[in-house]
Amino acid sequence: MHLLYSAEDTLPCQHLSLTWSASGKGKRLKQAKEEATAEIDHYRLQREKEFRNKETNVMGSQGNLSAKIEEQTTEAIRNLTSSYHRNMENMMKKLLSTICDISPEIHPNFRPAV
């Protein structure tokens, strides 16, 4: 944009032919547009880099938190597995003794047919 303004100010004569002026102005406009696009791209890259830095700072702490949660989960699974192996035999014996203990009783709601 700056080049466009400076190019308009530095025209040598105002009375030059319109064709030269129009073609020169078109070139200057094209060049100004290219420079503006380059400036915008540079600014965008700079902002994206800043964003990635901030994101890394925030996500870095979340990454540590994620690893900590994963470790706690693994520990809990290990504890449950060891508890299962310790108590499985006793529970199976208790379950089988309850199932296999047959003591015939009459249900309290039973009414003999009269």
Coordinates of N, CA and C in Angstrom, one line a residue:
M1 N 0.8 -1.2 0.0 CA 0.0 0.0 0.0 C 0.9 1.3 0.0
H2 N 2.0 1.2 0.7 CA 2.8 2.4 0.8 C 3.4 2.6 -0.6
L3 N 3.8 1.6 -1.3 CA 4.3 1.8 -2.6 C 3.4 2.4 -3.6
L4 N 2.1 2.1 -3.4 CA 1.1 2.7 -4.3 C 1.0 4.2 -4.1
Y5 N 1.0 4.6 -2.8 CA 0.9 6.0 -2.5 C 2.2 6.8 -3.0
S6 N 3.3 6.2 -2.8 CA 4.5 6.8 -3.2 C 4.6 6.9 -4.7
A7 N 4.1 5.8 -5.4 CA 4.2 5.8 -6.8 C 3.3 6.9 -7.4
E8 N 2.2 7.1 -6.8 CA 1.3 8.2 -7.3 C 1.9 9.6 -7.1
D9 N 2.6 9.7 -6.0 CA 3.2 11.0 -5.7 C 4.4 11.3 -6.6
T10 N 5.1 10.3 -7.1 CA 6.3 10.5 -7.8 C 6.1 10.5 -9.3
L11 N 4.9 10.7 -9.8 CA 4.7 10.8 -11.2 C 5.4 12.0 -11.7
P12 N 6.2 11.9 -12.8 CA 7.0 13.0 -13.2 C 6.2 14.1 -13.8
C13 N 5.2 13.8 -14.5 CA 4.4 14.9 -15.1 C 2.9 14.4 -15.2
Q14 N 2.0 15.4 -14.9 CA 0.6 15.0 -15.0 C 0.1 15.0 -16.4
H15 N 0.8 15.6 -17.3 CA 0.2 15.7 -18.7 C 0.7 14.6 -19.6
L16 N 1.3 13.5 -19.1 CA 1.7 12.4 -19.9 C 0.5 11.7 -20.5
S17 N 0.7 10.9 -21.5 CA -0.4 10.2 -22.2 C -1.1 9.3 -21.2
L18 N -2.4 9.1 -21.5 CA -3.3 8.3 -20.6 C -2.9 6.8 -20.7
T19 N -2.4 6.3 -21.9 CA -2.1 4.9 -22.0 C -0.8 4.6 -21.2
W20 N 0.2 5.5 -21.2 CA 1.3 5.2 -20.3 C 0.9 5.3 -18.9
S21 N 0.1 6.2 -18.5 CA -0.3 6.4 -17.1 C -1.1 5.2 -16.7
A22 N -2.0 4.7 -17.5 CA -2.9 3.6 -17.1 C -2.1 2.3 -17.0
S23 N -1.2 2.1 -17.9 CA -0.4 0.8 -17.8 C 0.5 0.9 -16.6
G24 N 1.1 2.0 -16.4 CA 2.0 2.2 -15.3 C 1.3 2.1 -14.0
K25 N 0.1 2.6 -13.9 CA -0.7 2.6 -12.7 C -1.1 1.1 -12.5
G26 N -1.5 0.4 -13.5 CA -1.9 -1.0 -13.4 C -0.7 -1.8 -12.8
K27 N 0.5 -1.6 -13.3 CA 1.7 -2.3 -12.8 C 1.9 -1.9 -11.3
R28 N 1.8 -0.6 -11.0 CA 2.0 -0.2 -9.6 C 0.9 -0.8 -8.7
L29 N -0.3 -0.9 -9.2 CA -1.4 -1.5 -8.4 C -1.1 -3.0 -8.2
K30 N -0.7 -3.6 -9.2 CA -0.4 -5.1 -9.1 C 0.8 -5.3 -8.1
Q31 N 1.8 -4.5 -8.2 CA 2.9 -4.6 -7.3 C 2.5 -4.3 -5.9
A32 N 1.7 -3.3 -5.7 CA 1.2 -2.9 -4.3 C 0.4 -4.1 -3.8
K33 N -0.5 -4.7 -4.6 CA -1.3 -5.8 -4.2 C -0.4 -7.0 -3.7
E34 N 0.7 -7.3 -4.5 CA 1.6 -8.3 -4.2 C 2.3 -8.0 -2.8
E35 N 2.7 -6.8 -2.6 CA 3.3 -6.4 -1.4 C 2.4 -6.5 -0.2
A36 N 1.1 -6.1 -0.4 CA 0.1 -6.2 0.7 C -0.1 -7.7 1.0
T37 N -0.2 -8.5 0.0 CA -0.4 -10.0 0.2 C 0.8 -10.5 1.0
A38 N 2.0 -10.1 0.6 CA 3.2 -10.6 1.3 C 3.2 -10.2 2.8
E39 N 2.8 -8.9 3.1 CA 2.7 -8.4 4.4 C 1.7 -9.2 5.2
I40 N 0.5 -9.4 4.6 CA -0.5 -10.2 5.3 C -0.1 -11.6 5.6
D41 N 0.6 -12.2 4.6 CA 1.1 -13.6 4.9 C 2.1 -13.6 6.0
H42 N 3.0 -12.6 6.0 CA 4.0 -12.5 7.1 C 3.3 -12.3 8.5
Y43 N 2.3 -11.5 8.5 CA 1.6 -11.2 9.8 C 0.9 -12.5 10.2
R44 N 0.2 -13.2 9.2 CA -0.5 -14.4 9.6 C 0.5 -15.5 10.1
L45 N 1.6 -15.6 9.5 CA 2.6 -16.6 10.0 C 3.1 -16.3 11.4
Q46 N 3.3 -15.0 11.6 CA 3.7 -14.6 12.9 C 2.7 -14.9 14.0
R47 N 1.4 -14.6 13.7 CA 0.3 -14.8 14.6 C 0.1 -16.4 14.9
E48 N 0.3 -17.1 13.8 CA 0.2 -18.6 13.9 C 1.3 -19.1 14.8
K49 N 2.5 -18.6 14.6 CA 3.6 -19.0 15.5 C 3.4 -18.7 16.9
E50 N 2.9 -17.5 17.2 CA 2.5 -17.1 18.6 C 1.4 -18.1 19.2
F51 N 0.4 -18.4 18.3 CA -0.6 -19.2 18.8 C -0.1 -20.6 19.1
R52 N 0.8 -21.2 18.2 CA 1.3 -22.5 18.5 C 2.2 -22.5 19.8
N53 N 2.9 -21.4 20.0 CA 3.7 -21.3 21.3 C 2.7 -21.4 22.5
K54 N 1.7 -20.6 22.4 CA 0.7 -20.5 23.5 C 0.0 -21.9 23.7
E55 N -0.3 -22.5 22.6 CA -1.0 -23.8 22.6 C 0.0 -24.9 23.2
T56 N 1.2 -24.8 22.8 CA 2.2 -25.7 23.4 C 2.4 -25.6 24.9
N57 N 2.4 -24.3 25.4 CA 2.4 -24.1 26.8 C 1.2 -24.6 27.5
V58 N 0.1 -24.4 27.0 CA -1.2 -24.9 27.6 C -1.2 -26.4 27.5
M59 N -1.0 -27.0 26.3 CA -1.2 -28.4 26.1 C 0.0 -29.2 26.8
G60 N 1.1 -28.5 27.0 CA 2.2 -29.2 27.6 C 1.8 -29.6 29.1
S61 N 1.2 -28.7 29.8 CA 0.7 -29.0 31.1 C -0.4 -30.1 31.1
Q62 N -1.3 -30.0 30.1 CA -2.3 -31.0 29.9 C -1.7 -32.4 29.6
G63 N -0.6 -32.4 28.8 CA 0.1 -33.6 28.5 C 0.6 -34.3 29.8
N64 N 1.2 -33.5 30.7 CA 1.6 -34.1 32.0 C 0.5 -34.6 32.8
L65 N -0.6 -33.9 32.7 CA -1.8 -34.3 33.5 C -2.3 -35.6 32.9
S66 N -2.3 -35.7 31.6 CA -2.8 -36.9 30.9 C -1.9 -38.1 31.3
A67 N -0.6 -37.9 31.3 CA 0.3 -39.0 31.7 C 0.1 -39.4 33.2
K68 N -0.2 -38.5 34.0 CA -0.5 -38.7 35.4 C -1.8 -39.6 35.6
I69 N -2.8 -39.2 34.8 CA -4.1 -39.9 34.9 C -3.9 -41.3 34.4
E70 N -3.1 -41.5 33.3 CA -2.8 -42.8 32.7 C -2.1 -43.7 33.7
E71 N -1.2 -43.1 34.5 CA -0.4 -43.9 35.5 C -1.4 -44.3 36.6
Q72 N -2.3 -43.4 37.1 CA -3.2 -43.7 38.1 C -4.2 -44.8 37.7
T73 N -4.6 -44.8 36.4 CA -5.5 -45.8 35.9 C -4.8 -47.1 35.8
T74 N -3.6 -47.1 35.4 CA -2.8 -48.4 35.3 C -2.6 -49.0 36.7
E75 N -2.3 -48.2 37.7 CA -2.2 -48.6 39.1 C -3.5 -49.2 39.6
A76 N -4.6 -48.5 39.3 CA -5.9 -49.0 39.8 C -6.2 -50.4 39.2
I77 N -5.9 -50.5 37.9 CA -6.2 -51.8 37.2 C -5.3 -52.9 37.8
R78 N -4.1 -52.6 38.1 CA -3.2 -53.6 38.8 C -3.7 -54.0 40.1
N79 N -4.2 -53.0 40.9 CA -4.7 -53.3 42.2 C -6.0 -54.2 42.1
L80 N -6.9 -53.9 41.2 CA -8.1 -54.7 41.0 C -7.7 -56.1 40.6
T81 N -6.8 -56.2 39.7 CA -6.4 -57.6 39.2 C -5.8 -58.4 40.3
S82 N -4.9 -57.8 41.1 CA -4.3 -58.6 42.2 C -5.4 -58.9 43.3
S83 N -6.3 -58.0 43.5 CA -7.4 -58.3 44.5 C -8.3 -59.4 43.9
Y84 N -8.5 -59.4 42.6 CA -9.3 -60.5 42.0 C -8.6 -61.9 42.2
H85 N -7.3 -61.9 41.9 CA -6.6 -63.2 42.0 C -6.5 -63.7 43.5
R86 N -6.4 -62.7 44.4 CA -6.4 -63.1 45.8 C -7.7 -63.7 46.3
N87 N -8.8 -63.1 45.9 CA -10.1 -63.4 46.5 C -10.9 -64.4 45.6
M88 N -10.5 -64.7 44.4 CA -11.3 -65.5 43.5 C -11.6 -66.9 44.1
E89 N -10.6 -67.6 44.6 CA -10.8 -68.9 45.1 C -11.7 -69.0 46.3
N90 N -11.5 -68.0 47.3 CA -12.4 -68.0 48.4 C -13.9 -67.7 48.0
M91 N -14.1 -66.8 47.1 CA -15.4 -66.4 46.6 C -16.1 -67.6 45.9
M92 N -15.3 -68.3 45.1 CA -15.8 -69.5 44.4 C -16.3 -70.5 45.3
K93 N -15.5 -70.8 46.4 CA -15.9 -71.8 47.4 C -17.2 -71.3 48.1
K94 N -17.2 -70.0 48.5 CA -18.4 -69.5 49.2 C -19.6 -69.6 48.3
L95 N -19.5 -69.2 47.0 CA -20.6 -69.3 46.1 C -21.1 -70.7 45.9
L96 N -20.1 -71.6 45.6 CA -20.5 -73.0 45.4 C -21.2 -73.6 46.7
S97 N -20.7 -73.3 47.9 CA -21.3 -73.8 49.1 C -22.7 -73.3 49.3
T98 N -22.9 -72.0 48.9 CA -24.3 -71.5 49.0 C -25.2 -72.1 48.0
I99 N -24.7 -72.4 46.8 CA -25.5 -73.0 45.8 C -25.8 -74.4 46.1
C100 N -24.8 -75.1 46.5 CA -24.9 -76.6 46.7 C -25.5 -76.9 48.1
D101 N -25.7 -76.0 48.9 CA -26.3 -76.2 50.2 C -27.8 -76.4 50.0
I102 N -28.3 -77.6 50.0 CA -29.7 -77.8 49.8 C -30.4 -78.1 51.1
S103 N -31.2 -77.3 51.5 CA -32.0 -77.5 52.7 C -33.5 -77.2 52.4
P104 N -34.2 -78.3 52.2 CA -35.6 -78.1 51.7 C -36.4 -77.4 52.8
E105 N -37.1 -76.4 52.5 CA -38.0 -75.6 53.4 C -39.2 -75.3 52.6
I106 N -40.3 -75.1 53.4 CA -41.5 -74.7 52.8 C -41.5 -73.2 52.8
H107 N -41.9 -72.6 51.7 CA -41.9 -71.2 51.6 C -43.0 -70.6 52.5
P108 N -42.8 -69.5 53.1 CA -43.7 -68.9 54.1 C -45.1 -68.6 53.4
N109 N -45.1 -68.3 52.1 CA -46.4 -68.0 51.5 C -47.1 -69.2 50.9
F110 N -46.6 -70.4 51.2 CA -47.2 -71.6 50.7 C -48.5 -71.9 51.5
R111 N -49.6 -72.2 50.8 CA -50.9 -72.5 51.4 C -51.3 -73.9 50.9
P112 N -51.4 -74.8 51.7 CA -51.8 -76.1 51.2 C -53.3 -76.1 50.7
A113 N -53.5 -76.9 49.7 CA -54.8 -76.9 49.1 C -55.8 -77.6 50.0
V114 N -56.9 -77.0 50.3 CA -57.8 -77.5 51.2 C -58.9 -78.3 50.5

